[in-house]
């Protein structure tokens, strides 16, 4: 399509997309090509042309696959109206909708929201209204269709003694949520003397269930199957892991039977959209406390839903939708435990006296867009003794760096196994606009590397107001100051370490978690709060 005028590009794009939108036999190869085409159009076509394209497709495509069409229209425009149409279509389908398809679609949508692809004013209510109500209806349909109502457990006298930590994804010690899940469990066991088991349900989609663009298939550590003792960072915790890729009645029933056989006093739902934990909450079968792994609204039916930080984020939810979240919210700090480090020097390819900016993440191809690269380029332009390194696996980013003015002072290092040794070489952590990245930024603070971030997302929550800026100009000015003013950088380093002391006390976090667990037990003994709308 290069070299064509806008109207011709729209026509060509519509014709190319129509082939996939009307194809009744979509296999894996076609799905990948379909996704690549949508990605290319979104990346290279101007917004007004994409809106025109969306209008043309909505008019001309036979509506025989609502999920396929509406997911493409959302991908092109970021308009949440199209995701609303998908959710309403599935909910109105009632018991005719396959629970596996409901589950897959929920996660595809959640991933797009996490990646920040939505735009417009509907975002203020979409998660708290549309997505939460859809999720609630989905859990209740799973209960009805698959007969999955856990029996209400008898309460034991005395304090909590046995805890099941239920997680949707548990892979390896290089995976930040896995490290955090293990750390919470190990501390409850070793520091508080509890009997703790991690229940790894692999509850995210492990296979494609419909033609949602872009598709989502989560990593599953196939070797982590069965019941075993897992050693990590010098500690050991028992794990029950279920790696069956299909989201099915049989899989969920086996997991519920395993949890009931373990007979925990408390279920900790590690992360949102934790369907297995929410089966227990919906039935008031056992007390459930949810720990969020990100700073956005946590979609959960747990009796108590903790905050990622101390601030009550439910105040930002419109009044009409606030109650189900506000009555279950409790302030909390997620906390972080830095991973071990052997202190071995990490080579960056730049001289030791270079002021190094660091950008760290596992989704940098998606998170570092053209506007952000333009900002980084200008920062380097104004800081002649500086360079910038990206830490994290990337495929597309090196190609995008090649067109920048200061491309010779930017380098992609790939995955860096020892993040603390990496930060020992760095001076400033630059955060692109994104929802995630909280762990990487927290470890930077722990090593005395100041953060620069806009005021939303996990990094902003962890770094705090002192390390957040209001706009692009302030971001640029702060980066230049830290790179060129040694006194300002020294002060920022001390402030970074002080901030980590404030947020990084994981032992205190576990203590508070267990106190909230006791509150959840009390609530459930008294009949428990309603968990839905």
JSON list of C-alpha atoms in Angstrom, two decimals, residues 253-329:
[
{"chain": "A", "resi": 253, "resn": "UNK", "atom": "CA", "xyz": [-13.28, -29.62, 38.84]},
{"chain": "A", "resi": 254, "resn": "UNK", "atom": "CA", "xyz": [-9.90, -31.26, 39.48]},
{"chain": "A", "resi": 255, "resn": "UNK", "atom": "CA", "xyz": [-8.51, -27.97, 40.80]},
{"chain": "A", "resi": 256, "resn": "UNK", "atom": "CA", "xyz": [-11.50, -27.39, 43.09]},
{"chain": "A", "resi": 257, "resn": "UNK", "atom": "CA", "xyz": [-11.17, -30.93, 44.44]},
{"chain": "A", "resi": 258, "resn": "UNK", "atom": "CA", "xyz": [-7.46, -30.32, 45.08]},
{"chain": "A", "resi": 259, "resn": "UNK", "atom": "CA", "xyz": [-8.14, -27.09, 46.98]},
{"chain": "A", "resi": 260, "resn": "UNK", "atom": "CA", "xyz": [-10.92, -28.68, 49.03]},
{"chain": "A", "resi": 261, "resn": "UNK", "atom": "CA", "xyz": [-8.61, -31.60, 49.79]},
{"chain": "A", "resi": 262, "resn": "UNK", "atom": "CA", "xyz": [-5.98, -29.16, 51.04]},
{"chain": "A", "resi": 263, "resn": "UNK", "atom": "CA", "xyz": [-8.73, -27.47, 53.13]},
{"chain": "A", "resi": 264, "resn": "UNK", "atom": "CA", "xyz": [-7.27, -23.95, 53.52]},
{"chain": "A", "resi": 265, "resn": "UNK", "atom": "CA", "xyz": [-8.51, -21.44, 56.09]},
{"chain": "A", "resi": 266, "resn": "UNK", "atom": "CA", "xyz": [-7.90, -18.68, 53.57]},
{"chain": "A", "resi": 267, "resn": "UNK", "atom": "CA", "xyz": [-7.64, -18.39, 49.79]},
{"chain": "A", "resi": 268, "resn": "UNK", "atom": "CA", "xyz": [-5.39, -15.65, 48.47]},
{"chain": "A", "resi": 269, "resn": "UNK", "atom": "CA", "xyz": [-6.27, -14.78, 44.89]},
{"chain": "A", "resi": 270, "resn": "UNK", "atom": "CA", "xyz": [-2.98, -13.62, 43.42]},
{"chain": "A", "resi": 271, "resn": "UNK", "atom": "CA", "xyz": [-3.99, -11.23, 40.64]},
{"chain": "A", "resi": 272, "resn": "UNK", "atom": "CA", "xyz": [-7.32, -10.27, 39.12]},
{"chain": "A", "resi": 273, "resn": "UNK", "atom": "CA", "xyz": [-9.67, -12.34, 36.94]},
{"chain": "A", "resi": 274, "resn": "UNK", "atom": "CA", "xyz": [-8.85, -15.29, 39.17]},
{"chain": "A", "resi": 275, "resn": "UNK", "atom": "CA", "xyz": [-11.76, -17.52, 38.25]},
{"chain": "A", "resi": 276, "resn": "UNK", "atom": "CA", "xyz": [-10.93, -20.47, 40.52]},
{"chain": "A", "resi": 277, "resn": "UNK", "atom": "CA", "xyz": [-10.64, -18.25, 43.60]},
{"chain": "A", "resi": 278, "resn": "UNK", "atom": "CA", "xyz": [-13.82, -16.45, 42.58]},
{"chain": "A", "resi": 279, "resn": "UNK", "atom": "CA", "xyz": [-15.77, -19.73, 42.44]},
{"chain": "A", "resi": 280, "resn": "UNK", "atom": "CA", "xyz": [-15.15, -19.91, 46.19]},
{"chain": "A", "resi": 281, "resn": "UNK", "atom": "CA", "xyz": [-16.02, -16.25, 46.73]},
{"chain": "A", "resi": 282, "resn": "UNK", "atom": "CA", "xyz": [-19.22, -16.47, 44.70]},
{"chain": "A", "resi": 283, "resn": "UNK", "atom": "CA", "xyz": [-20.35, -19.49, 46.75]},
{"chain": "A", "resi": 284, "resn": "UNK", "atom": "CA", "xyz": [-19.13, -18.00, 50.06]},
{"chain": "A", "resi": 285, "resn": "UNK", "atom": "CA", "xyz": [-17.40, -21.35, 50.43]},
{"chain": "A", "resi": 286, "resn": "UNK", "atom": "CA", "xyz": [-14.12, -20.06, 51.90]},
{"chain": "A", "resi": 287, "resn": "UNK", "atom": "CA", "xyz": [-12.81, -16.55, 52.67]},
{"chain": "A", "resi": 288, "resn": "UNK", "atom": "CA", "xyz": [-11.01, -15.01, 49.69]},
{"chain": "A", "resi": 289, "resn": "UNK", "atom": "CA", "xyz": [-8.67, -12.02, 49.66]},
{"chain": "A", "resi": 290, "resn": "UNK", "atom": "CA", "xyz": [-7.39, -10.73, 46.31]},
{"chain": "A", "resi": 291, "resn": "UNK", "atom": "CA", "xyz": [-3.93, -9.20, 45.87]},
{"chain": "A", "resi": 292, "resn": "UNK", "atom": "CA", "xyz": [-3.68, -7.08, 42.71]},
{"chain": "A", "resi": 293, "resn": "UNK", "atom": "CA", "xyz": [-0.53, -7.31, 40.63]},
{"chain": "A", "resi": 294, "resn": "UNK", "atom": "CA", "xyz": [-1.14, -3.99, 38.88]},
{"chain": "A", "resi": 295, "resn": "UNK", "atom": "CA", "xyz": [-2.44, -0.57, 39.86]},
{"chain": "A", "resi": 296, "resn": "UNK", "atom": "CA", "xyz": [-5.58, -0.56, 37.71]},
{"chain": "A", "resi": 297, "resn": "UNK", "atom": "CA", "xyz": [-9.04, -1.69, 38.84]},
{"chain": "A", "resi": 298, "resn": "UNK", "atom": "CA", "xyz": [-8.89, -5.33, 39.93]},
{"chain": "A", "resi": 299, "resn": "UNK", "atom": "CA", "xyz": [-11.63, -7.47, 38.40]},
{"chain": "A", "resi": 300, "resn": "UNK", "atom": "CA", "xyz": [-12.40, -9.86, 41.23]},
{"chain": "A", "resi": 301, "resn": "UNK", "atom": "CA", "xyz": [-15.30, -11.27, 43.26]},
{"chain": "A", "resi": 302, "resn": "UNK", "atom": "CA", "xyz": [-13.17, -11.76, 46.39]},
{"chain": "A", "resi": 303, "resn": "UNK", "atom": "CA", "xyz": [-14.63, -10.81, 49.76]},
{"chain": "A", "resi": 304, "resn": "UNK", "atom": "CA", "xyz": [-11.78, -8.31, 50.20]},
{"chain": "A", "resi": 305, "resn": "UNK", "atom": "CA", "xyz": [-9.81, -6.78, 47.33]},
{"chain": "A", "resi": 306, "resn": "UNK", "atom": "CA", "xyz": [-6.58, -5.10, 48.31]},
{"chain": "A", "resi": 307, "resn": "UNK", "atom": "CA", "xyz": [-5.11, -2.02, 46.71]},
{"chain": "A", "resi": 308, "resn": "UNK", "atom": "CA", "xyz": [-1.82, -2.04, 44.84]},
{"chain": "A", "resi": 309, "resn": "UNK", "atom": "CA", "xyz": [-1.03, 1.06, 46.87]},
{"chain": "A", "resi": 310, "resn": "UNK", "atom": "CA", "xyz": [-2.47, 2.93, 49.84]},
{"chain": "A", "resi": 311, "resn": "UNK", "atom": "CA", "xyz": [-4.60, 5.40, 47.87]},
{"chain": "A", "resi": 312, "resn": "UNK", "atom": "CA", "xyz": [-8.26, 4.50, 47.43]},
{"chain": "A", "resi": 313, "resn": "UNK", "atom": "CA", "xyz": [-8.46, 4.21, 43.66]},
{"chain": "A", "resi": 314, "resn": "UNK", "atom": "CA", "xyz": [-12.17, 3.36, 43.87]},
{"chain": "A", "resi": 315, "resn": "UNK", "atom": "CA", "xyz": [-12.89, 7.07, 44.39]},
{"chain": "A", "resi": 316, "resn": "UNK", "atom": "CA", "xyz": [-12.19, 7.60, 40.70]},
{"chain": "A", "resi": 317, "resn": "UNK", "atom": "CA", "xyz": [-14.93, 5.14, 39.69]},
{"chain": "A", "resi": 318, "resn": "UNK", "atom": "CA", "xyz": [-18.19, 6.89, 38.72]},
{"chain": "A", "resi": 319, "resn": "UNK", "atom": "CA", "xyz": [-20.73, 6.72, 41.56]},
{"chain": "A", "resi": 320, "resn": "UNK", "atom": "CA", "xyz": [-23.13, 4.50, 39.62]},
{"chain": "A", "resi": 321, "resn": "UNK", "atom": "CA", "xyz": [-20.55, 1.69, 39.49]},
{"chain": "A", "resi": 322, "resn": "UNK", "atom": "CA", "xyz": [-18.47, 2.33, 42.61]},
{"chain": "A", "resi": 323, "resn": "UNK", "atom": "CA", "xyz": [-20.24, 0.35, 45.33]},
{"chain": "A", "resi": 324, "resn": "UNK", "atom": "CA", "xyz": [-19.15, -3.23, 44.42]},
{"chain": "A", "resi": 325, "resn": "UNK", "atom": "CA", "xyz": [-15.54, -2.06, 44.45]},
{"chain": "A", "resi": 326, "resn": "UNK", "atom": "CA", "xyz": [-15.55, 0.44, 47.32]},
{"chain": "A", "resi": 327, "resn": "UNK", "atom": "CA", "xyz": [-17.15, -1.85, 49.90]},
{"chain": "A", "resi": 328, "resn": "UNK", "atom": "CA", "xyz": [-14.51, -4.53, 49.33]},
{"chain": "A", "resi": 329, "resn": "UNK", "atom": "CA", "xyz": [-11.46, -2.31, 48.89]}
]
